PDB file of C-alpha atoms in Angstrom:
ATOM      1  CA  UNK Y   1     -55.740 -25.021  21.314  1.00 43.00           C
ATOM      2  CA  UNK Y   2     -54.085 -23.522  24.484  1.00 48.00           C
ATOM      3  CA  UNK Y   3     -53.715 -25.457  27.722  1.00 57.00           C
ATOM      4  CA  UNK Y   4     -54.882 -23.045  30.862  1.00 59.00           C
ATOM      5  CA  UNK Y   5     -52.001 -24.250  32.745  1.00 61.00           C
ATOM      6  CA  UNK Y   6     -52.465 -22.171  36.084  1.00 62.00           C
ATOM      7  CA  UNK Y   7     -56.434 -23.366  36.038  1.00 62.00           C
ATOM      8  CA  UNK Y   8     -54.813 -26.523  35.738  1.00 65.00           C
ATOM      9  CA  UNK Y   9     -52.252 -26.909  37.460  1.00 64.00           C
ATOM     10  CA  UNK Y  10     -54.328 -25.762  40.631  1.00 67.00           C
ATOM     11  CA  UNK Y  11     -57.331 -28.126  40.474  1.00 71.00           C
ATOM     12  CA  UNK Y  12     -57.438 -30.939  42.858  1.00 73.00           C
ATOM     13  CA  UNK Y  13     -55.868 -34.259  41.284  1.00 77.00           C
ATOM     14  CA  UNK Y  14     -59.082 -36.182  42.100  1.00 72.00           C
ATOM     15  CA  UNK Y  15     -61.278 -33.917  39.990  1.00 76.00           C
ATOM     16  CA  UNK Y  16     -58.591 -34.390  37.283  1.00 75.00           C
ATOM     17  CA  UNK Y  17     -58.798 -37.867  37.343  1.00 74.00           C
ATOM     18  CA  UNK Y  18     -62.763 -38.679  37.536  1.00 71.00           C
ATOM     19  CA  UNK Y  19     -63.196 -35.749  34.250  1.00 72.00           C
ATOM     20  CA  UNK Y  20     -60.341 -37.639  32.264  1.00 66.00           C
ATOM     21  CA  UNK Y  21     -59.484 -41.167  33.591  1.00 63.00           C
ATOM     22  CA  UNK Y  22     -62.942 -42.706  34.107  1.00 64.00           C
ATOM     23  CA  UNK Y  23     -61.742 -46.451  33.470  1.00 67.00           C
ATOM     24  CA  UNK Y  24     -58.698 -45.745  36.234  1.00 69.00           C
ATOM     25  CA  UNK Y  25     -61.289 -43.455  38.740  1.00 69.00           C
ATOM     26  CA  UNK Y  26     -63.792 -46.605  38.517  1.00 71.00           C
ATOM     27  CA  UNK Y  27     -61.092 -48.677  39.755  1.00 73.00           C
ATOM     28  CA  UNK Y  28     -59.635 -46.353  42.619  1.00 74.00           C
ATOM     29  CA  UNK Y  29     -62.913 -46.680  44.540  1.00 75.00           C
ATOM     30  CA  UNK Y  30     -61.075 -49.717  46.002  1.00 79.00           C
ATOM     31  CA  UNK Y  31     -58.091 -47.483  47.483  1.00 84.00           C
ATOM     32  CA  UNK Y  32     -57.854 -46.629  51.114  1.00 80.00           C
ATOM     33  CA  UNK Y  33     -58.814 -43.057  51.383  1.00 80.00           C
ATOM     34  CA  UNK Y  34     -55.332 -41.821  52.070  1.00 81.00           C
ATOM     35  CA  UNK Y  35     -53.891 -44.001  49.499  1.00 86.00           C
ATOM     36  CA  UNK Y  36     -56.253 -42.550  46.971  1.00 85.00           C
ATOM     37  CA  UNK Y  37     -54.822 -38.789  47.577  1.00 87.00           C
ATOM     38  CA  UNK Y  38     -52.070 -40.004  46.363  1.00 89.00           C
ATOM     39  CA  UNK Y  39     -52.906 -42.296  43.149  1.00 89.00           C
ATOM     40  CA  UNK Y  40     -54.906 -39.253  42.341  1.00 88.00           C
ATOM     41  CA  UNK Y  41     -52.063 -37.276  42.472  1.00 90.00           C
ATOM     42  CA  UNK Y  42     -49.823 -39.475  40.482  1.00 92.00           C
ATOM     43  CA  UNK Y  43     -52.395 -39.337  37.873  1.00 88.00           C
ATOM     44  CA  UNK Y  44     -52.859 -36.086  37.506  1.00 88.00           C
ATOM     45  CA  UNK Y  45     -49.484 -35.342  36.976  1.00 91.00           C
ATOM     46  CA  UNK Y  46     -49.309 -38.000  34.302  1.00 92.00           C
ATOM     47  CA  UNK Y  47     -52.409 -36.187  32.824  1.00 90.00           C
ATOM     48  CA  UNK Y  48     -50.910 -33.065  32.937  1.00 89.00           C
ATOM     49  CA  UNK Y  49     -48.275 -34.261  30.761  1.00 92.00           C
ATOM     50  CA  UNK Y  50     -49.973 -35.598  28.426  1.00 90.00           C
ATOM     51  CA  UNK Y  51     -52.668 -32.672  28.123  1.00 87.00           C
ATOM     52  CA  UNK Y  52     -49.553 -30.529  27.286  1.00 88.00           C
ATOM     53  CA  UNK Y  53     -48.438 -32.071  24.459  1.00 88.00           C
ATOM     54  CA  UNK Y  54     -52.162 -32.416  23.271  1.00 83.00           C
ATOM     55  CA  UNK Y  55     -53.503 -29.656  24.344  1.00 77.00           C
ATOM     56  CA  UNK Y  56     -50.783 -26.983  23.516  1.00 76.00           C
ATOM     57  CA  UNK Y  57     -50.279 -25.455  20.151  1.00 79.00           C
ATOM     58  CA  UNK Y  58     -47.667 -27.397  18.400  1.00 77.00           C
ATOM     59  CA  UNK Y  59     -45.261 -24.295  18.277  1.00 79.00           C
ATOM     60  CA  UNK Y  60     -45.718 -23.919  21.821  1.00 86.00           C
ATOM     61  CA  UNK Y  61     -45.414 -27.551  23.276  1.00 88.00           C
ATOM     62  CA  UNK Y  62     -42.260 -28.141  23.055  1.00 88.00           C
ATOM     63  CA  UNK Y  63     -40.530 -25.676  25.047  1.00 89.00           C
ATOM     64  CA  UNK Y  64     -43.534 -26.096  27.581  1.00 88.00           C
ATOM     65  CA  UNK Y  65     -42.211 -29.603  27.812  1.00 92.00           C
ATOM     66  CA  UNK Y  66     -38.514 -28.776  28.456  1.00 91.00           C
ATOM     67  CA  UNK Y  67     -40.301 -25.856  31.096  1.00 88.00           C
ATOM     68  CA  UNK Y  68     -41.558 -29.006  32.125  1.00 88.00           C
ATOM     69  CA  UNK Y  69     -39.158 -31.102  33.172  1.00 88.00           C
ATOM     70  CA  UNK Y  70     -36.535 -28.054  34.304  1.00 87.00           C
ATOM     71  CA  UNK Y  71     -38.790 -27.085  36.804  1.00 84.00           C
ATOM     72  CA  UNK Y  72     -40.046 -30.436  38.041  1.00 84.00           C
ATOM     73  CA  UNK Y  73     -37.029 -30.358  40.424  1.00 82.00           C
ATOM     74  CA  UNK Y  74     -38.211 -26.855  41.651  1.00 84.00           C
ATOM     75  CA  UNK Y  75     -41.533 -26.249  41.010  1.00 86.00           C
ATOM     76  CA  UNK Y  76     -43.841 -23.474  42.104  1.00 83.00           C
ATOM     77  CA  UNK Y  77     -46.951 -24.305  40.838  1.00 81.00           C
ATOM     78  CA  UNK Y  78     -49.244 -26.292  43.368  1.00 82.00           C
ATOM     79  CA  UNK Y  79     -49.616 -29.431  41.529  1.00 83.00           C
ATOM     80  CA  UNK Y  80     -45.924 -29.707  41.218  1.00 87.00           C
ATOM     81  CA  UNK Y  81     -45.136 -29.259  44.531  1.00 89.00           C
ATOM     82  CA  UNK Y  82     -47.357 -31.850  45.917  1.00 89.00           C
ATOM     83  CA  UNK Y  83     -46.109 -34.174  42.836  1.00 90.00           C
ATOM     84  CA  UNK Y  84     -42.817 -33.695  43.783  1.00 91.00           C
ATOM     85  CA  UNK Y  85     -42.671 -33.263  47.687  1.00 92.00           C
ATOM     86  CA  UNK Y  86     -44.566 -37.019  47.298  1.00 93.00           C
ATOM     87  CA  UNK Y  87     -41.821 -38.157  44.858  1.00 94.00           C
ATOM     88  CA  UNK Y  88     -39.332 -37.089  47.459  1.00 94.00           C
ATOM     89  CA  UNK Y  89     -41.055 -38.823  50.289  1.00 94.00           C
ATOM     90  CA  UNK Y  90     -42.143 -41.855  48.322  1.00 94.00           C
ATOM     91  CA  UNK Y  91     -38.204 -42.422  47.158  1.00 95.00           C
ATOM     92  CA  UNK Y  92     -39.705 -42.262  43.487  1.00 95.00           C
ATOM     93  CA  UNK Y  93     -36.851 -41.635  41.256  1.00 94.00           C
ATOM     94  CA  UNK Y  94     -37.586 -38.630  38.985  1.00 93.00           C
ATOM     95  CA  UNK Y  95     -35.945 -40.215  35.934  1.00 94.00           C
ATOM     96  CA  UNK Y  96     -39.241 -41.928  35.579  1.00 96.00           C
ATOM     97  CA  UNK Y  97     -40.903 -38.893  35.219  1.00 95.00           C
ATOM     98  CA  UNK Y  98     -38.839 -37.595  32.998  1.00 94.00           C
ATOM     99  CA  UNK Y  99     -38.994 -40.396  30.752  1.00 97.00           C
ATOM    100  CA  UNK Y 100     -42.591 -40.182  30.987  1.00 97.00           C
ATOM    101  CA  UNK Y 101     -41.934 -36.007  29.367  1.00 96.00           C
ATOM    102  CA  UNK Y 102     -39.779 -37.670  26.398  1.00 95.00           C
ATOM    103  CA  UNK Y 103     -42.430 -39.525  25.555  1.00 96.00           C
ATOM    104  CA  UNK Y 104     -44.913 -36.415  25.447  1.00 95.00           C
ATOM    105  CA  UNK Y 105     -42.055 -34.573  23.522  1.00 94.00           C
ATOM    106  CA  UNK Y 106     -41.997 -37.309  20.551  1.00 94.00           C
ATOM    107  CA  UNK Y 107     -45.793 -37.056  20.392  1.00 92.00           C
ATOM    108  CA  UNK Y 108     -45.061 -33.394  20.164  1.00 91.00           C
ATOM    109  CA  UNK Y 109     -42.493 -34.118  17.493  1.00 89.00           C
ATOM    110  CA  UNK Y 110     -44.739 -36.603  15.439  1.00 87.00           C
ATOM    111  CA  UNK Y 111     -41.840 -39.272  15.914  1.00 89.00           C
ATOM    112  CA  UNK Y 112     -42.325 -42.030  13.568  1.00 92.00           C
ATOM    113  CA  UNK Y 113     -42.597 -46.102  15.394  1.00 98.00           C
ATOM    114  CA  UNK Y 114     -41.165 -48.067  12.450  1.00 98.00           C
ATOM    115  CA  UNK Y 115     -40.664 -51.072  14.397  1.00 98.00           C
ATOM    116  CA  UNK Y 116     -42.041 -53.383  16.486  1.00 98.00           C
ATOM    117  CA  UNK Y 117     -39.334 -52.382  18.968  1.00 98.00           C
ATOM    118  CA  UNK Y 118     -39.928 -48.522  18.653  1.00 98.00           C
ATOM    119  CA  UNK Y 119     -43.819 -49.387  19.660  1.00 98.00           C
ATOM    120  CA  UNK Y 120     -42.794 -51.018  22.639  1.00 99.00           C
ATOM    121  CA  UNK Y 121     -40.276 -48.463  23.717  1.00 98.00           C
ATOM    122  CA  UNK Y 122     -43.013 -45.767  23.431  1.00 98.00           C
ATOM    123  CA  UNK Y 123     -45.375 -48.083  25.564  1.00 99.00           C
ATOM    124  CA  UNK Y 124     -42.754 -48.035  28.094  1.00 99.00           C
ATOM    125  CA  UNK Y 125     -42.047 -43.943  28.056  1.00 98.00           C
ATOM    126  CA  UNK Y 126     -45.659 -43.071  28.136  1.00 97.00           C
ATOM    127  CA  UNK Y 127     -47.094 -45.943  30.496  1.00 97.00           C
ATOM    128  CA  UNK Y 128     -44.787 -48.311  31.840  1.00 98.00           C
ATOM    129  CA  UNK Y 129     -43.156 -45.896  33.797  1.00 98.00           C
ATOM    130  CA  UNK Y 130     -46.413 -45.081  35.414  1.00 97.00           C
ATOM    131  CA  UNK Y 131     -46.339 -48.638  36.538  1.00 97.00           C
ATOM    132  CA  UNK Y 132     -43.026 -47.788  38.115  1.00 98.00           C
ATOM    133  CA  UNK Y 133     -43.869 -44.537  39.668  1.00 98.00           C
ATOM    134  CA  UNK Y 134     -47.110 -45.992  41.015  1.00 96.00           C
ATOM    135  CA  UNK Y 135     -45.418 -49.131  42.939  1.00 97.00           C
ATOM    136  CA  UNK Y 136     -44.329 -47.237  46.081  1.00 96.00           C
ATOM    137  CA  UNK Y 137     -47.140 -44.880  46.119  1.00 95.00           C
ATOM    138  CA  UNK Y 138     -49.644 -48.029  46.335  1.00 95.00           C
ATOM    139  CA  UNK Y 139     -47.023 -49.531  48.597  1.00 95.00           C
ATOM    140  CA  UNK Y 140     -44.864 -52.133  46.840  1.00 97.00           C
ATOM    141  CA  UNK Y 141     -41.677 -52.766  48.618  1.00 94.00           C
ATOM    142  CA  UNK Y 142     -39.842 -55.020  46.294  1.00 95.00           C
ATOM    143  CA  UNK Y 143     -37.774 -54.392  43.625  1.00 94.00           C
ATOM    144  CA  UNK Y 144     -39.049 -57.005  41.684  1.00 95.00           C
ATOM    145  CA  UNK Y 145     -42.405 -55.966  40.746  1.00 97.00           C
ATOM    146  CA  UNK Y 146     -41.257 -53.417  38.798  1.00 97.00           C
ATOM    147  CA  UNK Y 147     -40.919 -55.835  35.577  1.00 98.00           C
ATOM    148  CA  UNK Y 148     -44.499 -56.432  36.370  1.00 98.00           C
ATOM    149  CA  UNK Y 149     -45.544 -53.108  36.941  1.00 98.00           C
ATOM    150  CA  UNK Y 150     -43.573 -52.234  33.557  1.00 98.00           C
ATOM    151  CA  UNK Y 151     -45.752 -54.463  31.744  1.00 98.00           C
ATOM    152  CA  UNK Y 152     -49.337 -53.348  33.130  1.00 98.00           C
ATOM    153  CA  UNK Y 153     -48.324 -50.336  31.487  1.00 98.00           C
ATOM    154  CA  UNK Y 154     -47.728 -51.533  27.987  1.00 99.00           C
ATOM    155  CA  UNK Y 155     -50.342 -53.475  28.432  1.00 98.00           C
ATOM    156  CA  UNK Y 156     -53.053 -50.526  28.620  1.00 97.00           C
ATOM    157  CA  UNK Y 157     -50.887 -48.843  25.911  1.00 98.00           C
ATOM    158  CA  UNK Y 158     -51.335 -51.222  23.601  1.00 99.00           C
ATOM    159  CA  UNK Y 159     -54.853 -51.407  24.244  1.00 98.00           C
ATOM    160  CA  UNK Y 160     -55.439 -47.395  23.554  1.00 96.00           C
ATOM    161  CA  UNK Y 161     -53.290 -47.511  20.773  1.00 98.00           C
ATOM    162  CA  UNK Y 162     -55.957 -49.985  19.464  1.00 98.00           C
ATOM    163  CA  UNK Y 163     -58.772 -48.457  20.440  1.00 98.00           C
ATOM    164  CA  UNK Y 164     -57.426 -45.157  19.117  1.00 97.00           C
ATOM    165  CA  UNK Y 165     -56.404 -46.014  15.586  1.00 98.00           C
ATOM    166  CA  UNK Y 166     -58.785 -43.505  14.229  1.00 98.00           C
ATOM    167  CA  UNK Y 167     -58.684 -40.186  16.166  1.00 96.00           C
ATOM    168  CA  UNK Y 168     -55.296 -40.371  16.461  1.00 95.00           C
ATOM    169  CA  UNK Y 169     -55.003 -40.698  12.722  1.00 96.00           C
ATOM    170  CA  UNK Y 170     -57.082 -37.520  12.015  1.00 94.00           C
ATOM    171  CA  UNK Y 171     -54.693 -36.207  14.742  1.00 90.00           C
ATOM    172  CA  UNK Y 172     -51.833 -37.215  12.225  1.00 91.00           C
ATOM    173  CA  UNK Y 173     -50.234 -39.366  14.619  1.00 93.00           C
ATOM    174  CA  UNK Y 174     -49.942 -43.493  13.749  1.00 96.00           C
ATOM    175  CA  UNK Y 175     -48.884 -45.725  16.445  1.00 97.00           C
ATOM    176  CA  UNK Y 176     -48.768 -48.574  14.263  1.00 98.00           C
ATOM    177  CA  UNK Y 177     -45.420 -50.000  12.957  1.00 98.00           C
ATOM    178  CA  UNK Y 178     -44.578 -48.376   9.944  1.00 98.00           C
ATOM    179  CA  UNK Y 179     -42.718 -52.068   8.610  1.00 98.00           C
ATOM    180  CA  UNK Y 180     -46.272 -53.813   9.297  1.00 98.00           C
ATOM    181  CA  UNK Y 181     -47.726 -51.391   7.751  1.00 98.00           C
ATOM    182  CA  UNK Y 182     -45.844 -51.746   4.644  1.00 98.00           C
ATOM    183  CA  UNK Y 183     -45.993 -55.094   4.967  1.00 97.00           C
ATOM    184  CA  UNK Y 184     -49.766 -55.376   5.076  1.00 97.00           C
ATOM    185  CA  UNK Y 185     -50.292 -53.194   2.434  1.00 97.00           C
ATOM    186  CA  UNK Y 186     -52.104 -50.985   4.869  1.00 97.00           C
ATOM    187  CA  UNK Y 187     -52.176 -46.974   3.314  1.00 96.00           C
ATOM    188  CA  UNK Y 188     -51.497 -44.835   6.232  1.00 95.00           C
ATOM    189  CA  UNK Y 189     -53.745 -42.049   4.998  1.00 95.00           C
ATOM    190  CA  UNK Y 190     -56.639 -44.972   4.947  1.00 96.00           C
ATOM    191  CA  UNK Y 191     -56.507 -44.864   9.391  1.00 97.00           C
ATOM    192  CA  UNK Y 192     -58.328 -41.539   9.229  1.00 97.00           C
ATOM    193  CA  UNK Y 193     -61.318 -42.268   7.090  1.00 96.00           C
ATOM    194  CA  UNK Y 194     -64.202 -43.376   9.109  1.00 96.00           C
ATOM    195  CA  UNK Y 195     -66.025 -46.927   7.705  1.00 96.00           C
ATOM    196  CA  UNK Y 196     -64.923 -50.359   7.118  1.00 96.00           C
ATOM    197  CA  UNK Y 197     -62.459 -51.369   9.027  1.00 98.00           C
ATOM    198  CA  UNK Y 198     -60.007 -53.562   5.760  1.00 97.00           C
ATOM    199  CA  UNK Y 199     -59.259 -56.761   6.563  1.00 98.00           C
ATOM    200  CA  UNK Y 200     -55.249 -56.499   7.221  1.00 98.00           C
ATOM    201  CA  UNK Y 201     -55.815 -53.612   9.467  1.00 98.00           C
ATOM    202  CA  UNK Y 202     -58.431 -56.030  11.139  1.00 98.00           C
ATOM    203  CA  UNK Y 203     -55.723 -59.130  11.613  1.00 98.00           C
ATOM    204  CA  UNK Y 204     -53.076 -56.425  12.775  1.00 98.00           C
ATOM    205  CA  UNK Y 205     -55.582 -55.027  15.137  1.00 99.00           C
ATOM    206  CA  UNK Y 206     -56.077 -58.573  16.564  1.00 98.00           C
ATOM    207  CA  UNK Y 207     -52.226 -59.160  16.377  1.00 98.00           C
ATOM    208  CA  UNK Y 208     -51.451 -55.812  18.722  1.00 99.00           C
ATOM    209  CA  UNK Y 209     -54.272 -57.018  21.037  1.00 99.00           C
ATOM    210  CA  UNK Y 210     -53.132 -60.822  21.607  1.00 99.00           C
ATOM    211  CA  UNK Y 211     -49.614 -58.986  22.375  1.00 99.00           C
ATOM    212  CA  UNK Y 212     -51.485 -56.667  25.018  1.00 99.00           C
ATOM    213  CA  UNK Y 213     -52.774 -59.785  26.699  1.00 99.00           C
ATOM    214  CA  UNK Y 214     -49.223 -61.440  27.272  1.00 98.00           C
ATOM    215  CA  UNK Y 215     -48.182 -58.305  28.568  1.00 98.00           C
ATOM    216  CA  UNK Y 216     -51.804 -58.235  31.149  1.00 98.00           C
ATOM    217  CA  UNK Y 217     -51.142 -61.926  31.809  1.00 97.00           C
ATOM    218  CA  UNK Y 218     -47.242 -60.905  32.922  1.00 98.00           C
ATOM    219  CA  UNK Y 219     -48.774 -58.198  34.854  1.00 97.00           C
ATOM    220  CA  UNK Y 220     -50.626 -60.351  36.562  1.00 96.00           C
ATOM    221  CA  UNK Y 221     -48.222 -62.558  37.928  1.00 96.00           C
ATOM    222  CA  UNK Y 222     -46.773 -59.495  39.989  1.00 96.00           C
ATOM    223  CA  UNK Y 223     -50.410 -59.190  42.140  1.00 96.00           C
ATOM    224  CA  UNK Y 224     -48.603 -60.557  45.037  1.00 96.00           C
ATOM    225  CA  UNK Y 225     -45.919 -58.159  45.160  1.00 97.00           C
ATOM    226  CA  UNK Y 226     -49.427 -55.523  45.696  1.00 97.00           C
ATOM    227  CA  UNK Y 227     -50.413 -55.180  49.358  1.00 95.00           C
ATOM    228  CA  UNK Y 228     -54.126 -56.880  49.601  1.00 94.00           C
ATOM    229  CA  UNK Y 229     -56.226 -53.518  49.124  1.00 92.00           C
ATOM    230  CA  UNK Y 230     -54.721 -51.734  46.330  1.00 93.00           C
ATOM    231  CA  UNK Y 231     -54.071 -55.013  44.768  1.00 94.00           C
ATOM    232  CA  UNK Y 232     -57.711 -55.254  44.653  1.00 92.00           C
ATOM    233  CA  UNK Y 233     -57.663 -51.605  43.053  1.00 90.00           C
ATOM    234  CA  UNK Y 234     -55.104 -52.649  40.230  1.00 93.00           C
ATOM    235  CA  UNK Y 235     -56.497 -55.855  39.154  1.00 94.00           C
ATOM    236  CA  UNK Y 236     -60.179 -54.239  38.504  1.00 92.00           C
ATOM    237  CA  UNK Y 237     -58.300 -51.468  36.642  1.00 92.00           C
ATOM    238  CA  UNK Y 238     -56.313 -53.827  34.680  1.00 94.00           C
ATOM    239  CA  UNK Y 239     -59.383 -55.835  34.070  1.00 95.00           C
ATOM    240  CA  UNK Y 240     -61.528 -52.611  32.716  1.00 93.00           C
ATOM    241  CA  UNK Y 241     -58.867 -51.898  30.017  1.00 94.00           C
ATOM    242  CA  UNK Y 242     -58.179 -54.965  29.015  1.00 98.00           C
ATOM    243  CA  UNK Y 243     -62.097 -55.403  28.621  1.00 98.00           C
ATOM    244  CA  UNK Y 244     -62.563 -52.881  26.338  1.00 97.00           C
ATOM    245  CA  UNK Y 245     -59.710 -55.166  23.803  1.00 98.00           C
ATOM    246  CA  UNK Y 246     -61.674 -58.012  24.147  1.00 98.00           C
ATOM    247  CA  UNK Y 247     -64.689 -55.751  23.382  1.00 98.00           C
ATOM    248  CA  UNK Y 248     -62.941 -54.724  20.172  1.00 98.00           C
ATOM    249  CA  UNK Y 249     -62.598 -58.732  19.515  1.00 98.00           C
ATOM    250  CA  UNK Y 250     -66.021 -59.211  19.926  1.00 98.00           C
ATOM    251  CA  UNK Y 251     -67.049 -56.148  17.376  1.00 97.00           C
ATOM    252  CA  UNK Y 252     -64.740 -57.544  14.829  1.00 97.00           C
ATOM    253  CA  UNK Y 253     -61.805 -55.305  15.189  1.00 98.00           C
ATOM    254  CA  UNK Y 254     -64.042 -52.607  13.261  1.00 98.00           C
ATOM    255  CA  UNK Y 255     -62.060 -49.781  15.166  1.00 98.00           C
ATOM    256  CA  UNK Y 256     -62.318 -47.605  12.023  1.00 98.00           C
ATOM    257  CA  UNK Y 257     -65.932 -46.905  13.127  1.00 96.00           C
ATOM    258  CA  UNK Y 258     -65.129 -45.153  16.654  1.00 93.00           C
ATOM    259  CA  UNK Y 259     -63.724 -45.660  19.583  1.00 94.00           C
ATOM    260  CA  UNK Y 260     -64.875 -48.250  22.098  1.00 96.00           C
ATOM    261  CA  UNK Y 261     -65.718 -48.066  25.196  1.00 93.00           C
ATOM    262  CA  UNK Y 262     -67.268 -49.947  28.310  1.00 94.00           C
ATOM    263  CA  UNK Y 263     -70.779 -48.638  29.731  1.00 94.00           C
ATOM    264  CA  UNK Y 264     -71.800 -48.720  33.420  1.00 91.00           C
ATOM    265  CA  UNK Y 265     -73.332 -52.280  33.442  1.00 95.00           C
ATOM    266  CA  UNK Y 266     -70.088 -53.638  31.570  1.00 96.00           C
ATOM    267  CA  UNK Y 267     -67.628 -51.968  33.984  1.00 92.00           C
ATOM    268  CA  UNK Y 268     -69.877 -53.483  36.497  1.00 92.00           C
ATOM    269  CA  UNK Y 269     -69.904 -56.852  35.312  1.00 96.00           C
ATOM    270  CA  UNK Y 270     -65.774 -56.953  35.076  1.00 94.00           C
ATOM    271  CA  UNK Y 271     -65.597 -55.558  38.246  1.00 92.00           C
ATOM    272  CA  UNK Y 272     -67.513 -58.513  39.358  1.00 92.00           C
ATOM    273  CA  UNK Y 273     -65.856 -60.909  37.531  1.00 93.00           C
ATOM    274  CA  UNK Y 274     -62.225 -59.328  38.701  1.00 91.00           C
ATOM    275  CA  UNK Y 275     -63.225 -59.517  42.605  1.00 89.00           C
ATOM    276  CA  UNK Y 276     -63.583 -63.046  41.850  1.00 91.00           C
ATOM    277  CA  UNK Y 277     -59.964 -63.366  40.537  1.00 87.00           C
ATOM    278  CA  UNK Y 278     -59.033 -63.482  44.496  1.00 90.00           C
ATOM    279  CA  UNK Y 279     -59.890 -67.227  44.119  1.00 88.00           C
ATOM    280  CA  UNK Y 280     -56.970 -67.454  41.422  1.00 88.00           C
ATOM    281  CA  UNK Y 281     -53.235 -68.224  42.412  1.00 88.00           C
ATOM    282  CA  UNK Y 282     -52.070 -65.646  40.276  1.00 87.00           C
ATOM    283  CA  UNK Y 283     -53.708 -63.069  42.808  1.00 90.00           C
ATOM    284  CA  UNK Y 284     -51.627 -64.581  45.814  1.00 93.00           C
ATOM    285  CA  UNK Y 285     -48.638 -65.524  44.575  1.00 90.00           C
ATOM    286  CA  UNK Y 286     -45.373 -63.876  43.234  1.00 93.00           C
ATOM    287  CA  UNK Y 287     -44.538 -65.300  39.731  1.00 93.00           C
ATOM    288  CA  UNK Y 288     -41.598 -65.166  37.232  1.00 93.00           C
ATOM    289  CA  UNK Y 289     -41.236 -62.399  34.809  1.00 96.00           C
ATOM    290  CA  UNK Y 290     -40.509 -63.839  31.165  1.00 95.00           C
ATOM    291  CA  UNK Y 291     -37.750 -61.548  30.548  1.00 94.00           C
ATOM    292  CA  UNK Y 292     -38.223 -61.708  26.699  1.00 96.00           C
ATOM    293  CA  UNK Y 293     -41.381 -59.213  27.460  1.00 98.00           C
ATOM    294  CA  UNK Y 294     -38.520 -56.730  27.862  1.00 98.00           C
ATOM    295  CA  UNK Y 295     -35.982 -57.845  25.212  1.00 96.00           C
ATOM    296  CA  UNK Y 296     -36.680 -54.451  22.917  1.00 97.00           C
ATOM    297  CA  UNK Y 297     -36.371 -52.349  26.436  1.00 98.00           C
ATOM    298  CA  UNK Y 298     -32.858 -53.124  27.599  1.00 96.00           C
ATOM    299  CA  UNK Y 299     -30.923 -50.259  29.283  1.00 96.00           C
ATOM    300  CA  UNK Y 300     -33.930 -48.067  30.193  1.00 97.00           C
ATOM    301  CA  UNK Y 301     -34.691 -46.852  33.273  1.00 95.00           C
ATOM    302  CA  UNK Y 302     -36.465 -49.243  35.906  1.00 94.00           C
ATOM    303  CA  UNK Y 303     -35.724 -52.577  33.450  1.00 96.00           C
ATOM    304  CA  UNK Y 304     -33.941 -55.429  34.682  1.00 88.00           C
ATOM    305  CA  UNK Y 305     -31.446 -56.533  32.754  1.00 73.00           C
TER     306      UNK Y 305
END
């Protein structure tokens, strides 16, 4: 598969974002119409990404990657140049995006996570530093959200990994610890068969999911740091992924049978129950991280040590 980069690279970011990131477009409703533009933006560049490693033929990708990040500090193609003229005016540092390309390029590279540590660094290349990049451009002033920005993120990784076990197996990618794996007794070839879902790869399932909710909770605690409006707008989107996790709870962890997803009238119902969370403390206040969250991410970019 080829990626039509010039068809894509000229669409408008909003049309991006409602074809590929439904659960995040549900949730943007709530931005101001002018911070919208540029959420949409932000995603569509992080789609872009993404859709390149993906989307590209494996021979190809890489070098479309390093194209990639060379000329995201010139770029001529009109995506780019609205990406990075709001980078520039934002003060978003473009390590983070660049970080976010490494993580594309070990996708590309079918990098192995043997370790509980290697997940979570991969969490934090290919969605924590969207958390980062998306502070100032919803209008976070302090430094300090970032840790909880970071772990939103991981967060929502965690939660696709989960949901994903099975496509991305037939993909021949695992994002699954290759140690717990072992440890389990779970075959790696056995994540691509459709059925059953075995009963270790059901308790590691839950495992990965109760560690996406410390992460949520953690993100949580950084709500205050969120001016009122978009705050509104991250909760709900928070709330949506972490829904479909608790979905997978509720089906039995069977995520060998397909991938789950929310419909309308459950989307609806967490939206509902989210708008309440403005009644919560956690919405108004600014808590402390728990800087063990981030004991595996020391020395990256954006991480407090």
């Amino acid at each position: 598969m080829s990626l039509d980069e010039d068809a894509y690279l000229n669409k408008e970011p909003k049309e991006i974002m409602a074809e590929h990131g439904k659960s995040f477009y549900w949730a943007s409703h709530l931005f101001s119409k002018e911070r919208f533009q540029d959420v949409a933006l932000l995603y569509a560049f992080c789609r872009y990404v993404d859709d390149t490693a993906d989307e590209t033929h494996p021979s190809e990708a890489k070098g479309a990657l390093e194209a990639l990040k060379r000329e995201f500090r010139a770029p001529h193609h009109k995506l780019l140049q609205r990406v990075h003229k709001c980078f520039r005016q934002l003060g978003i540092e473009y390590r983070f995006a660049e970080e976010l390309i490494s993580g594309a390029q070990f996708d590309v590279d079918k990098g192995e996570i043997e370790s509980q540590k290697d997940l979570l660094v991969y969490c934090y290349k290919v969605a924590g530093v969207v958390g980062l990049m998306m502070c100032p451009v919803i209008g976070v002033k302090q430094e300090k959200a970032n840790s909880f920005a970071l772990d939103l993120g991981i967060g929502m990784q965690l939660t696709n990994i989960c949901r994903d076990i099975l496509e991305d197996a037939q993909n021949g990618r695992c994002y699954l610890p290759q140690e717990e794996l072992r440890l389990r007794g779970i075959e790696r070839q056995a994540l691509a068969h459709q059925g059953q879902t075995p009963d270790a790869l059901q308790a590691l399932v839950s495992d990965y999911l109760d560690l996406a909710d410390e992460y949520y909770s953690s993100g949580e605690q950084g709500y205050g740091f969120i001016p009122f409006r978009p705050r509104l707008a991250i909760m709900v989107a928070g709330k949506v992924y972490q829904a479909i996790g608790h979905k997978i709870r509720r089906q039995g962890f069977q995520v060998l049978q397909g991938r789950t997803y929310l419909n309308r009238w459950e989307k609806i119902l967490v939206t509902f129950r989210s708008l309440l969370g403005v009644l919560r403390p956690t919405f108004w206040l600014k808590g402390r991280h728990q800087k063990a969250l981030h004991h595996h991410l020391q020395g990256l970019p954006g991480v407090s040590a």
